[in-house]
Amino acid sequence: MSDNDEIILADLSNEELFELMQDDLYDGYADEIVEEVHEALKRGLAPYEILTQGLVAGMDMVGEDFRDGILFVPEVLMAAKAMKAGMTVLRPLLVETGAPRLGVAVIGTVKGDIHDIGQNLVSMMWEGAGLEVHNIGINNSAEAYLEAVQKYNADVLGMSALLTTTMPYMKVVIDELKAKRMRDDVIVMVGGAPLNAAFAEEIEADAYCEDASEAVVRVKELLVLRRR
Ligand code: B1M
């Protein structure tokens, strides 16, 4: 049971509401997060603002304490569950779009890596931007990525990695695309906390994006360039 039982959400300022969301995400209170997201939406706050200032900011705190050995896997899993509960409410709003279809994307986390919150977020934002998105989940081998690219005739391949030990696998996938003469047919975009632009360049990806909103801007730019 959270302390929220005594808190009247409507009495909080927007800033206090975001702080409460961060605390409840940290504590893994999924039901409370859902209530708070609804309260924020009722106030007319933008879904992306709720996502970044409430949920992602809370997950950043979790990440710091996980790194410092204050939180452990079970607590982080609870926080991830709460994050997903909040994202479920926001999803239809983030993907709501009247935009014409921009292109087809396949996205997934690389082999050995089971972190999927970030890539789910990019996936939702790409859908919202008008892409047809096929999210192939976690722990993807090069074969799985290539098969999906072929199956959906994808214009874009998005790869996510959250571990320094799994990010090199992105190069394996790109090398496999080259070996199968598929590299020029698809835009390769990469992201995830341990990556940077230099790494993306080194592995010959087309773009590195720091967050989901940058992934939207970049995918649109690259698709336009490709059509020229
Ligand atoms: Co993990 N974990 N974890 N974890 N975990 C990290 C990544 C870590 C940095 C924590 C830490 O030490 N501070 C650390 C990695 C250290 C390193 O490699 N340098 C770590 C570790 C060590 C581990 C384990 C090894 C722990 C263990 O078992 N001892 C283990 C590995 C399991 C595996 O994958 N094989 C593990 C497990 C887990 C959980 C299962 C408990 C859980 C994942 C649950 C899930 O995803 N369903 C978990 C979590 C939640 C985290 C942290 C706390 C949060 C990740 C997250 O969801 N962030 C994370 C700490 C951190 O990153 N600060 C951590 C929120 C999300 C919105 O951000 O994913 O970065 P992010 O995505 C962003 C951007 O990166 C970008 O846009 C997103 C939105 O803006 N982006 C893209 C991501 N993909 C993109 C793709 C794009 C473009 C942009 O284009 C295609």
Coordinates of C-alpha atoms and ligand atoms in Angstrom, one line a residue:
M1 CA 0.0 0.0 0.0
S2 CA 1.5 3.4 -0.9
D3 CA 1.3 6.6 1.0
N4 CA -0.9 7.8 -1.9
D5 CA -3.9 6.6 0.2
E6 CA -3.6 9.9 2.1
I7 CA -2.8 12.0 -1.0
I8 CA -5.5 13.8 -3.0
L9 CA -4.0 13.9 -6.4
A10 CA -6.2 16.9 -7.5
D11 CA -4.7 19.0 -4.7
L12 CA -1.1 18.6 -6.1
S13 CA 0.6 21.1 -8.4
N14 CA 1.8 19.6 -11.7
E15 CA 5.4 19.6 -10.3
E16 CA 4.3 17.7 -7.2
L17 CA 2.3 15.3 -9.3
F18 CA 5.4 14.5 -11.4
E19 CA 7.5 14.1 -8.2
L20 CA 4.9 11.6 -6.9
M21 CA 5.0 9.7 -10.2
Q22 CA 8.8 9.5 -9.9
D23 CA 8.6 8.2 -6.3
D24 CA 5.8 5.7 -7.1
L25 CA 7.7 4.5 -10.2
Y26 CA 10.8 4.0 -8.0
D27 CA 8.7 2.0 -5.5
G28 CA 7.1 0.0 -8.3
Y29 CA 3.5 1.0 -7.5
A30 CA 1.8 0.2 -10.9
D31 CA -1.8 1.0 -9.8
E32 CA -0.8 4.4 -8.4
I33 CA 1.2 5.2 -11.6
V34 CA -1.9 4.5 -13.7
E35 CA -4.1 6.8 -11.5
E36 CA -1.4 9.6 -11.7
V37 CA -1.1 9.3 -15.4
H38 CA -4.9 9.7 -15.7
E39 CA -4.8 12.7 -13.4
A40 CA -2.1 14.3 -15.5
L41 CA -4.0 13.7 -18.7
K42 CA -7.1 15.1 -17.1
R43 CA -5.2 18.3 -16.5
G44 CA -4.4 18.5 -20.2
L45 CA -0.7 17.7 -19.9
A46 CA 0.9 16.4 -23.0
P47 CA 1.4 12.6 -23.1
Y48 CA 5.1 13.0 -24.0
E49 CA 5.6 15.4 -21.1
I50 CA 4.0 13.0 -18.7
L51 CA 6.2 10.2 -20.1
T52 CA 9.5 12.1 -19.8
Q53 CA 8.9 14.2 -16.7
G54 CA 7.1 11.5 -14.7
L55 CA 7.9 8.0 -15.9
V56 CA 11.4 8.4 -17.5
A57 CA 12.6 10.7 -14.8
G58 CA 11.5 8.1 -12.2
M59 CA 13.3 5.4 -14.1
D60 CA 16.5 7.5 -14.2
M61 CA 16.4 7.5 -10.4
V62 CA 16.0 3.7 -10.4
G63 CA 19.0 3.4 -12.8
E64 CA 21.2 5.4 -10.5
D65 CA 20.4 3.4 -7.4
F66 CA 20.6 0.2 -9.3
R67 CA 24.1 1.2 -10.4
D68 CA 25.1 2.1 -6.8
G69 CA 23.9 -1.2 -5.4
I70 CA 21.0 0.4 -3.5
L71 CA 18.3 -1.3 -5.6
F72 CA 18.5 -4.9 -6.9
V73 CA 16.9 -6.8 -9.8
P74 CA 13.5 -7.6 -8.1
E75 CA 12.9 -3.9 -7.2
V76 CA 14.0 -2.8 -10.7
L77 CA 11.6 -5.3 -12.2
M78 CA 8.8 -3.8 -10.1
A79 CA 9.7 -0.4 -11.4
A80 CA 9.7 -1.7 -14.9
K81 CA 6.3 -3.1 -14.4
A82 CA 5.0 0.2 -13.1
M83 CA 6.6 2.0 -16.1
K84 CA 4.9 -0.4 -18.5
A85 CA 1.5 0.2 -16.8
G86 CA 1.9 3.9 -17.3
M87 CA 3.0 3.4 -20.9
T88 CA 0.0 1.3 -21.6
V89 CA -2.2 4.3 -20.7
L90 CA -0.1 6.7 -22.8
R91 CA 0.4 4.3 -25.8
P92 CA -2.9 5.1 -27.7
L93 CA -2.3 8.8 -27.3
L94 CA 1.3 8.6 -28.4
V95 CA 0.5 6.5 -31.4
E96 CA -2.7 8.5 -32.4
T97 CA -2.0 9.8 -35.8
G98 CA -3.7 11.0 -38.9
A99 CA -0.4 11.1 -40.7
P100 CA 0.0 9.2 -44.0
R101 CA 2.2 6.1 -43.7
L102 CA 5.8 7.2 -43.8
G103 CA 7.4 3.8 -44.1
V104 CA 7.9 0.4 -42.5
A105 CA 10.2 -0.2 -39.5
V106 CA 11.4 -3.3 -37.7
I107 CA 12.7 -2.7 -34.2
G108 CA 14.1 -4.9 -31.5
T109 CA 16.7 -5.3 -28.7
V110 CA 19.9 -7.2 -29.6
K111 CA 20.9 -10.7 -28.7
G112 CA 21.7 -11.2 -25.0
D113 CA 19.8 -8.1 -23.9
I114 CA 16.3 -8.2 -22.3
H115 CA 15.8 -4.5 -21.7
D116 CA 12.8 -3.5 -23.7
I117 CA 11.3 -0.3 -22.2
G118 CA 13.3 2.1 -24.4
Q119 CA 12.7 0.3 -27.6
N120 CA 9.0 0.0 -26.8
L121 CA 9.0 3.7 -26.4
V122 CA 10.7 4.4 -29.7
S123 CA 8.3 1.9 -31.3
M124 CA 5.3 3.8 -30.0
M125 CA 6.7 7.2 -31.0
W126 CA 7.5 5.9 -34.5
E127 CA 3.9 4.6 -34.8
G128 CA 2.8 8.0 -33.7
A129 CA 4.9 9.6 -36.4
G130 CA 3.1 7.5 -39.1
L131 CA 5.4 4.4 -39.5
E132 CA 4.1 0.9 -39.7
V133 CA 6.2 -0.7 -36.9
H134 CA 7.0 -4.3 -36.3
N135 CA 8.4 -4.7 -32.8
I136 CA 10.2 -8.0 -32.6
G137 CA 11.0 -7.8 -28.9
I138 CA 14.1 -8.7 -27.0
N139 CA 17.2 -11.0 -27.5
N140 CA 17.2 -10.9 -31.3
S141 CA 19.8 -12.7 -33.3
A142 CA 21.1 -11.3 -36.6
E143 CA 19.0 -14.0 -38.4
A144 CA 15.9 -12.8 -36.6
Y145 CA 16.5 -9.2 -37.6
L146 CA 17.2 -10.1 -41.2
E147 CA 14.2 -12.4 -41.4
A148 CA 11.9 -9.6 -40.1
V149 CA 13.4 -7.0 -42.5
Q150 CA 12.6 -9.3 -45.4
K151 CA 9.2 -10.4 -44.2
Y152 CA 7.9 -6.9 -43.7
N153 CA 9.9 -5.3 -46.5
A154 CA 11.2 -2.8 -44.0
D155 CA 12.6 0.6 -44.9
V156 CA 14.1 1.0 -41.4
L157 CA 15.9 -1.4 -39.0
G158 CA 16.0 -0.1 -35.4
M159 CA 18.3 -1.8 -32.9
S160 CA 18.4 -1.1 -29.2
A161 CA 21.1 -2.2 -26.6
L162 CA 21.3 -1.3 -22.9
L163 CA 24.4 -3.2 -22.0
T164 CA 28.0 -2.5 -22.9
T165 CA 28.4 -6.2 -23.4
T166 CA 25.6 -6.5 -26.0
M167 CA 26.1 -3.3 -28.0
P168 CA 28.9 -4.8 -30.2
Y169 CA 26.3 -7.3 -31.5
M170 CA 24.9 -4.5 -33.6
K171 CA 27.9 -4.7 -35.8
V172 CA 27.3 -8.4 -36.2
V173 CA 23.9 -7.6 -37.6
I174 CA 25.2 -4.9 -39.9
D175 CA 27.9 -7.2 -41.2
E176 CA 25.2 -9.9 -41.8
L177 CA 23.1 -7.3 -43.7
K178 CA 26.2 -6.6 -45.9
A179 CA 27.0 -10.3 -46.4
K180 CA 23.4 -10.9 -47.6
R181 CA 23.6 -7.7 -49.8
M182 CA 20.7 -6.2 -47.9
R183 CA 22.6 -3.3 -46.3
D184 CA 21.7 -0.7 -49.0
D185 CA 18.0 -1.6 -48.8
V186 CA 17.5 -0.6 -45.2
I187 CA 18.2 2.4 -43.0
V188 CA 19.9 1.2 -39.8
M189 CA 19.2 3.2 -36.6
V190 CA 20.6 2.4 -33.2
G191 CA 20.1 3.6 -29.7
G192 CA 20.3 2.7 -26.0
A193 CA 22.0 4.3 -23.0
P194 CA 25.6 3.0 -23.5
L195 CA 25.8 4.0 -27.2
N196 CA 27.0 7.3 -28.8
A197 CA 27.3 8.7 -32.2
A198 CA 31.0 7.7 -32.6
F199 CA 30.0 4.0 -31.9
A200 CA 27.2 4.3 -34.5
E201 CA 29.6 5.7 -37.1
E202 CA 32.2 3.0 -36.3
I203 CA 29.7 0.2 -36.9
E204 CA 28.4 2.0 -40.0
A205 CA 24.8 2.5 -38.8
D206 CA 23.0 5.4 -40.4
A207 CA 22.1 7.1 -37.2
Y208 CA 22.4 7.1 -33.4
C209 CA 19.6 8.6 -31.5
E210 CA 19.8 9.6 -27.8
D211 CA 16.1 9.4 -27.1
A212 CA 12.7 8.5 -28.6
S213 CA 12.0 12.1 -29.8
E214 CA 15.3 12.3 -31.6
A215 CA 14.5 8.9 -33.1
V216 CA 11.3 10.4 -34.6
V217 CA 13.1 13.4 -36.1
R218 CA 15.9 11.3 -37.5
V219 CA 13.7 8.6 -39.0
K220 CA 11.6 11.2 -40.9
E221 CA 14.8 12.9 -42.2
L222 CA 16.4 9.7 -43.3
L223 CA 13.2 8.4 -45.0
V224 CA 12.9 11.7 -46.9
L225 CA 16.5 11.6 -48.0
R226 CA 16.1 8.0 -49.2
R227 CA 13.1 8.8 -51.4
R228 CA 15.0 11.6 -53.2
Ligands
B1M1 CO1 19.4 -3.4 -16.4 N1 21.1 -2.5 -16.5 N2 20.3 -5.1 -16.1 N3 17.6 -4.2 -16.0 N4 18.7 -1.6 -16.3 C1 21.0 -1.1 -16.9 C2 21.0 -0.9 -18.4 C3 22.3 -0.5 -16.2 C4 22.9 0.8 -16.9 C5 22.0 -0.3 -14.7 C6 23.1 0.3 -13.9 O1 24.0 -0.4 -13.6 N5 23.1 1.6 -13.7 C7 23.3 -1.7 -16.3 C8 24.1 -1.8 -17.5 C9 25.6 -1.5 -17.3 C10 26.4 -1.5 -18.5 O2 26.3 -2.4 -19.3 N6 27.2 -0.5 -18.6 C11 22.3 -2.9 -16.2 C12 22.6 -4.2 -15.8 C13 24.0 -4.4 -15.4 C14 21.7 -5.3 -15.9 C15 21.9 -6.7 -15.5 C16 23.2 -7.3 -16.1 C17 21.8 -6.9 -14.0 C18 22.0 -8.2 -13.4 O3 21.4 -9.2 -13.8 N7 23.0 -8.3 -12.6 C19 20.7 -7.4 -16.2 C20 20.9 -7.8 -17.7 C21 19.8 -8.6 -18.3 C22 20.0 -8.7 -19.8 O4 19.6 -7.9 -20.5 N8 20.7 -9.8 -20.2 C23 19.7 -6.3 -16.1 C24 18.3 -6.5 -16.0 C25 17.4 -5.5 -15.9 C26 15.9 -5.8 -15.5 C27 15.3 -7.0 -16.2 C28 15.8 -5.8 -14.0 C29 15.3 -4.4 -16.0 C30 14.7 -4.5 -17.5 C31 13.2 -4.6 -17.6 C32 12.8 -4.4 -19.0 O5 13.3 -3.6 -19.8 N9 11.6 -5.0 -19.3 C33 16.4 -3.5 -16.0 C34 16.3 -2.0 -16.0 C35 14.9 -1.5 -15.9 C36 17.4 -1.2 -16.1 C37 17.5 0.4 -16.0 C38 17.4 0.7 -14.5 C39 16.5 1.2 -16.7 C40 16.4 0.9 -18.3 C41 15.2 1.6 -18.8 O6 14.2 1.0 -19.0 N10 15.3 2.9 -18.9 C42 19.0 0.6 -16.6 C43 19.6 1.9 -16.0 C44 19.6 3.1 -17.0 O7 19.5 2.9 -18.2 N11 19.7 4.2 -16.5 C45 19.6 -0.7 -16.5 C46 14.2 3.8 -19.3 C47 14.2 3.8 -20.9 C48 13.0 4.7 -21.3 O8 15.4 4.3 -21.3 O9 16.1 2.1 -22.3 O10 17.8 4.1 -22.2 P1 16.4 3.6 -22.3 O11 15.8 4.1 -23.7 C49 15.9 5.4 -24.2 C50 17.2 5.8 -24.9 O12 18.3 5.0 -24.6 C51 16.8 5.7 -26.4 O13 15.4 6.1 -26.3 C52 14.8 5.6 -25.1 C53 13.7 6.5 -24.7 O14 14.1 7.9 -24.7 N12 16.8 4.4 -27.1 C54 16.8 4.4 -28.4 C55 16.8 3.1 -26.7 N13 16.7 2.3 -27.7 C56 16.7 3.0 -28.8 C57 16.7 2.7 -30.2 C58 16.7 3.7 -31.1 C59 16.8 5.0 -30.7 C60 16.8 5.4 -29.4 O15 16.7 3.5 -32.4 C61 16.4 2.2 -32.9

